[in-house]
Amino acid sequence: MTNIDDLFKKPNLPSNKRQADISQDSNQKFKVPKLSPNGKLGTIASTTVENAEDADEVTGPELQSDNDEELVDDDEGRFFGGGITKDTAEVLDFIDEQDKDDLSKPEKIDSVWLRKIALSFEKRISQNAELRAKFEDTPQKFMGSEADLDADIKALSILSEHPILYGEFAKIGCVSSLVSLLSHENTDIAIDAIEIIKELTDEDVEAEQSHWDALVDAMLEADLINLLLENISRLNENNESDRAGIYHVLGVLENLSSRGSIAERMGKETSVIKWLVARIQRKETIIGQNKQYSAELLAILLQSSAANRARLIESDGVDTLLQLLSPYRKRDPAKGTEEEEYVENLFDCVTCCVDDREGKARFLAAEGIELCLIMLREGKMSKSRALRLLDHALGGPDGAVCCDKLVEAAGLKNDSHTTEHLLGILASMLRSLPSDSAARIRLLAKFVEKDYEKLERLIKIRREHASKMMGVDGEIERERASLSGAEREERADEWFSRRLEAGLFSLQTVDVIIAWLAAEDTGARGRIQALLADQDETFQDVKKTLKDQLDNITSSAEDEDSDLREMLATLLLHL
């Protein structure tokens, strides 16, 4: 007798049906069609059985047809195996369309949105502080709130795309809350806050000055600069994330220094300059990004404020900078590296310092002239930078001592391809060296030797620059002819820039040198006239350049401008 269990056993018959892919999303697996707009039933997109060869063998009871109302399924199979009325389906479709419209609309970034975000941000800070205080010895219980706070900090970056909200962001107190996170126990939170502050204050943000000022003033009021310095002292650059944090700190300081008063405040009220000088002296096998950035920021602060320069000079900063440059007197840094930028930034720092009287004195005492001459003889990359540095050291009413030292060090034996700076140095020496002094006589002798050979080179340089200027001046005159008076005034700065690019400054400088030589030495005057006459030129061409330069000097009480006007007027009389 057959066992009753055997009657209900599943037969071991071969099956040609594919097994379901268990990797498929179960929601997609059993998804059924959405109702079409006309209320007709669509086909099932996916079922558990993919081959429908036995479709005529339907199992289960047959669905009853209702003749009163047409039954349909919506496109998503909301009522799989069941039915809804056509009117109901249309209502559901309408609701779906409204949901889609709401999702497709971008969130409006306005004051209401800002207050909502600010409220959430403040709650996150408070919640994290409470949990940290309550579970101080159990980090697992507050790490979740820390992750939420981190996400809210990063969400504030969208404000950089809407700087018009900066003022309100500051007014509701959110700025001070953001700045306060720089003292958070978790340095990762502090670094994220610093990065957001850097992003909000970046020069690439298209913020109006008033909006930027409102944001930055609120940050400074919250003691931002001192908190940044505190983070510098607690971050360890041997750790990659901390090293990135210091880079962001430097970025914030650079952004803030775009306002001159803040740059001066950094030097006067904080230890920023002291830290930067120490950082650029730190020995590194390969010059890193932060060392280079520190040198760049130091150059920016020195360019922004005379007080900052004075502070660095008083602390023997010029000597420190020259010592850092000394290894590059014969060795060039690799091109395109952080080290190359670092060296350029060091040159910029020294150049800023030697523009001031005390800076020139410290430069001389630290044997800066001698170092530059070595670079001119043996350097490659450093040669043009050293020449520019000498140009600044010898310039101005206080450059006479440097000029005398250059002559004493036989600096005139050096040559350079950087014509503009070399001409500047010669002009400074002729202007600054006392008349009848041994140094001035020695300088003039250089132009007399070898049958005035250097005068020929000087006239050749003048003609090269005068030719370029003639072409640019012709273009500008043609443009001026078709413009009104207001339009001409509007484009005046642009035209002046074009003339400078064409060599206006070099032409003015070489004509000043020619005028000095003609006024000082009768033999030189005759030789210059003969050389000019070769191409139908006269001293009138030189006088025209000097007069244009004199006319363009603004009326100013500055001693340097006054001396320059007096010198040009005197040279014009001698010509």
PDB file of N, CA and C in Angstrom, residues 116-150:
ATOM      1  N   LYS A 116      16.615  78.245   9.268  1.00  0.00           N
ATOM      2  CA  LYS A 116      16.367  76.818   9.517  1.00  0.00           C
ATOM      3  C   LYS A 116      17.695  76.068   9.702  1.00  0.00           C
ATOM      4  N   ILE A 117      18.643  76.347   8.802  1.00  0.00           N
ATOM      5  CA  ILE A 117      19.961  75.710   8.878  1.00  0.00           C
ATOM      6  C   ILE A 117      20.687  76.133  10.156  1.00  0.00           C
ATOM      7  N   ALA A 118      20.581  77.423  10.491  1.00  0.00           N
ATOM      8  CA  ALA A 118      21.253  77.955  11.684  1.00  0.00           C
ATOM      9  C   ALA A 118      20.716  77.291  12.954  1.00  0.00           C
ATOM     10  N   LEU A 119      19.386  77.117  13.001  1.00  0.00           N
ATOM     11  CA  LEU A 119      18.763  76.484  14.173  1.00  0.00           C
ATOM     12  C   LEU A 119      19.262  75.052  14.332  1.00  0.00           C
ATOM     13  N   SER A 120      19.295  74.319  13.221  1.00  0.00           N
ATOM     14  CA  SER A 120      19.783  72.936  13.247  1.00  0.00           C
ATOM     15  C   SER A 120      21.255  72.888  13.681  1.00  0.00           C
ATOM     16  N   PHE A 121      22.041  73.834  13.168  1.00  0.00           N
ATOM     17  CA  PHE A 121      23.474  73.885  13.466  1.00  0.00           C
ATOM     18  C   PHE A 121      23.706  74.139  14.958  1.00  0.00           C
ATOM     19  N   GLU A 122      22.962  75.094  15.520  1.00  0.00           N
ATOM     20  CA  GLU A 122      23.104  75.414  16.949  1.00  0.00           C
ATOM     21  C   GLU A 122      22.689  74.218  17.811  1.00  0.00           C
ATOM     22  N   LYS A 123      21.640  73.512  17.385  1.00  0.00           N
ATOM     23  CA  LYS A 123      21.189  72.338  18.138  1.00  0.00           C
ATOM     24  C   LYS A 123      22.253  71.245  18.138  1.00  0.00           C
ATOM     25  N   ARG A 124      22.899  71.068  16.986  1.00  0.00           N
ATOM     26  CA  ARG A 124      23.952  70.057  16.879  1.00  0.00           C
ATOM     27  C   ARG A 124      25.111  70.381  17.833  1.00  0.00           C
ATOM     28  N   ILE A 125      25.487  71.645  17.874  1.00  0.00           N
ATOM     29  CA  ILE A 125      26.598  72.055  18.753  1.00  0.00           C
ATOM     30  C   ILE A 125      26.241  71.803  20.209  1.00  0.00           C
ATOM     31  N   SER A 126      25.007  72.197  20.596  1.00  0.00           N
ATOM     32  CA  SER A 126      24.570  72.033  21.992  1.00  0.00           C
ATOM     33  C   SER A 126      24.471  70.561  22.365  1.00  0.00           C
ATOM     34  N   GLN A 127      23.885  69.770  21.459  1.00  0.00           N
ATOM     35  CA  GLN A 127      23.724  68.345  21.729  1.00  0.00           C
ATOM     36  C   GLN A 127      25.075  67.658  21.899  1.00  0.00           C
ATOM     37  N   ASN A 128      26.018  68.000  21.019  1.00  0.00           N
ATOM     38  CA  ASN A 128      27.345  67.398  21.106  1.00  0.00           C
ATOM     39  C   ASN A 128      28.047  67.795  22.403  1.00  0.00           C
ATOM     40  N   ALA A 129      27.906  69.060  22.796  1.00  0.00           N
ATOM     41  CA  ALA A 129      28.536  69.540  24.032  1.00  0.00           C
ATOM     42  C   ALA A 129      27.952  68.825  25.250  1.00  0.00           C
ATOM     43  N   GLU A 130      26.619  68.643  25.274  1.00  0.00           N
ATOM     44  CA  GLU A 130      25.959  67.964  26.389  1.00  0.00           C
ATOM     45  C   GLU A 130      26.411  66.509  26.500  1.00  0.00           C
ATOM     46  N   LEU A 131      26.428  65.819  25.363  1.00  0.00           N
ATOM     47  CA  LEU A 131      26.807  64.405  25.374  1.00  0.00           C
ATOM     48  C   LEU A 131      28.274  64.233  25.758  1.00  0.00           C
ATOM     49  N   ARG A 132      29.122  65.151  25.299  1.00  0.00           N
ATOM     50  CA  ARG A 132      30.547  65.080  25.658  1.00  0.00           C
ATOM     51  C   ARG A 132      30.729  65.273  27.164  1.00  0.00           C
ATOM     52  N   ALA A 133      29.968  66.210  27.726  1.00  0.00           N
ATOM     53  CA  ALA A 133      30.077  66.464  29.167  1.00  0.00           C
ATOM     54  C   ALA A 133      29.518  65.295  29.985  1.00  0.00           C
ATOM     55  N   LYS A 134      28.443  64.693  29.477  1.00  0.00           N
ATOM     56  CA  LYS A 134      27.763  63.613  30.206  1.00  0.00           C
ATOM     57  C   LYS A 134      28.524  62.296  30.125  1.00  0.00           C
ATOM     58  N   PHE A 135      29.083  62.023  28.935  1.00  0.00           N
ATOM     59  CA  PHE A 135      29.763  60.742  28.732  1.00  0.00           C
ATOM     60  C   PHE A 135      31.229  60.984  28.365  1.00  0.00           C
ATOM     61  N   GLU A 136      31.881  61.751  29.189  1.00  0.00           N
ATOM     62  CA  GLU A 136      33.258  62.146  28.899  1.00  0.00           C
ATOM     63  C   GLU A 136      34.194  60.953  28.719  1.00  0.00           C
ATOM     64  N   ASP A 137      33.958  59.890  29.491  1.00  0.00           N
ATOM     65  CA  ASP A 137      34.836  58.720  29.440  1.00  0.00           C
ATOM     66  C   ASP A 137      34.316  57.615  28.530  1.00  0.00           C
ATOM     67  N   THR A 138      33.209  57.898  27.823  1.00  0.00           N
ATOM     68  CA  THR A 138      32.635  56.888  26.923  1.00  0.00           C
ATOM     69  C   THR A 138      32.432  57.510  25.541  1.00  0.00           C
ATOM     70  N   PRO A 139      33.491  57.617  24.751  1.00  0.00           N
ATOM     71  CA  PRO A 139      33.408  58.299  23.448  1.00  0.00           C
ATOM     72  C   PRO A 139      32.355  57.719  22.508  1.00  0.00           C
ATOM     73  N   GLN A 140      32.070  56.394  22.666  1.00  0.00           N
ATOM     74  CA  GLN A 140      31.097  55.783  21.765  1.00  0.00           C
ATOM     75  C   GLN A 140      29.722  56.447  21.863  1.00  0.00           C
ATOM     76  N   LYS A 141      29.426  57.025  23.017  1.00  0.00           N
ATOM     77  CA  LYS A 141      28.103  57.595  23.219  1.00  0.00           C
ATOM     78  C   LYS A 141      27.953  59.012  22.670  1.00  0.00           C
ATOM     79  N   PHE A 142      29.075  59.658  22.329  1.00  0.00           N
ATOM     80  CA  PHE A 142      28.938  61.001  21.734  1.00  0.00           C
ATOM     81  C   PHE A 142      29.505  61.088  20.314  1.00  0.00           C
ATOM     82  N   MET A 143      30.089  60.013  19.818  1.00  0.00           N
ATOM     83  CA  MET A 143      30.667  60.068  18.479  1.00  0.00           C
ATOM     84  C   MET A 143      29.606  60.236  17.396  1.00  0.00           C
ATOM     85  N   GLY A 144      28.423  59.690  17.642  1.00  0.00           N
ATOM     86  CA  GLY A 144      27.340  59.854  16.666  1.00  0.00           C
ATOM     87  C   GLY A 144      26.960  61.315  16.506  1.00  0.00           C
ATOM     88  N   SER A 145      26.852  62.029  17.630  1.00  0.00           N
ATOM     89  CA  SER A 145      26.505  63.454  17.569  1.00  0.00           C
ATOM     90  C   SER A 145      27.632  64.249  16.914  1.00  0.00           C
ATOM     91  N   GLU A 146      28.856  63.759  17.054  1.00  0.00           N
ATOM     92  CA  GLU A 146      30.001  64.435  16.446  1.00  0.00           C
ATOM     93  C   GLU A 146      29.964  64.301  14.925  1.00  0.00           C
ATOM     94  N   ALA A 147      29.557  63.124  14.464  1.00  0.00           N
ATOM     95  CA  ALA A 147      29.427  62.904  13.016  1.00  0.00           C
ATOM     96  C   ALA A 147      28.330  63.798  12.444  1.00  0.00           C
ATOM     97  N   ASP A 148      27.220  63.937  13.198  1.00  0.00           N
ATOM     98  CA  ASP A 148      26.127  64.818  12.750  1.00  0.00           C
ATOM     99  C   ASP A 148      26.590  66.272  12.698  1.00  0.00           C
ATOM    100  N   LEU A 149      27.370  66.681  13.696  1.00  0.00           N
ATOM    101  CA  LEU A 149      27.892  68.051  13.730  1.00  0.00           C
ATOM    102  C   LEU A 149      28.837  68.294  12.556  1.00  0.00           C
ATOM    103  N   ASP A 150      29.675  67.314  12.279  1.00  0.00           N
ATOM    104  CA  ASP A 150      30.611  67.418  11.151  1.00  0.00           C
ATOM    105  C   ASP A 150      29.859  67.609   9.834  1.00  0.00           C
TER     106      ASP A 150
END
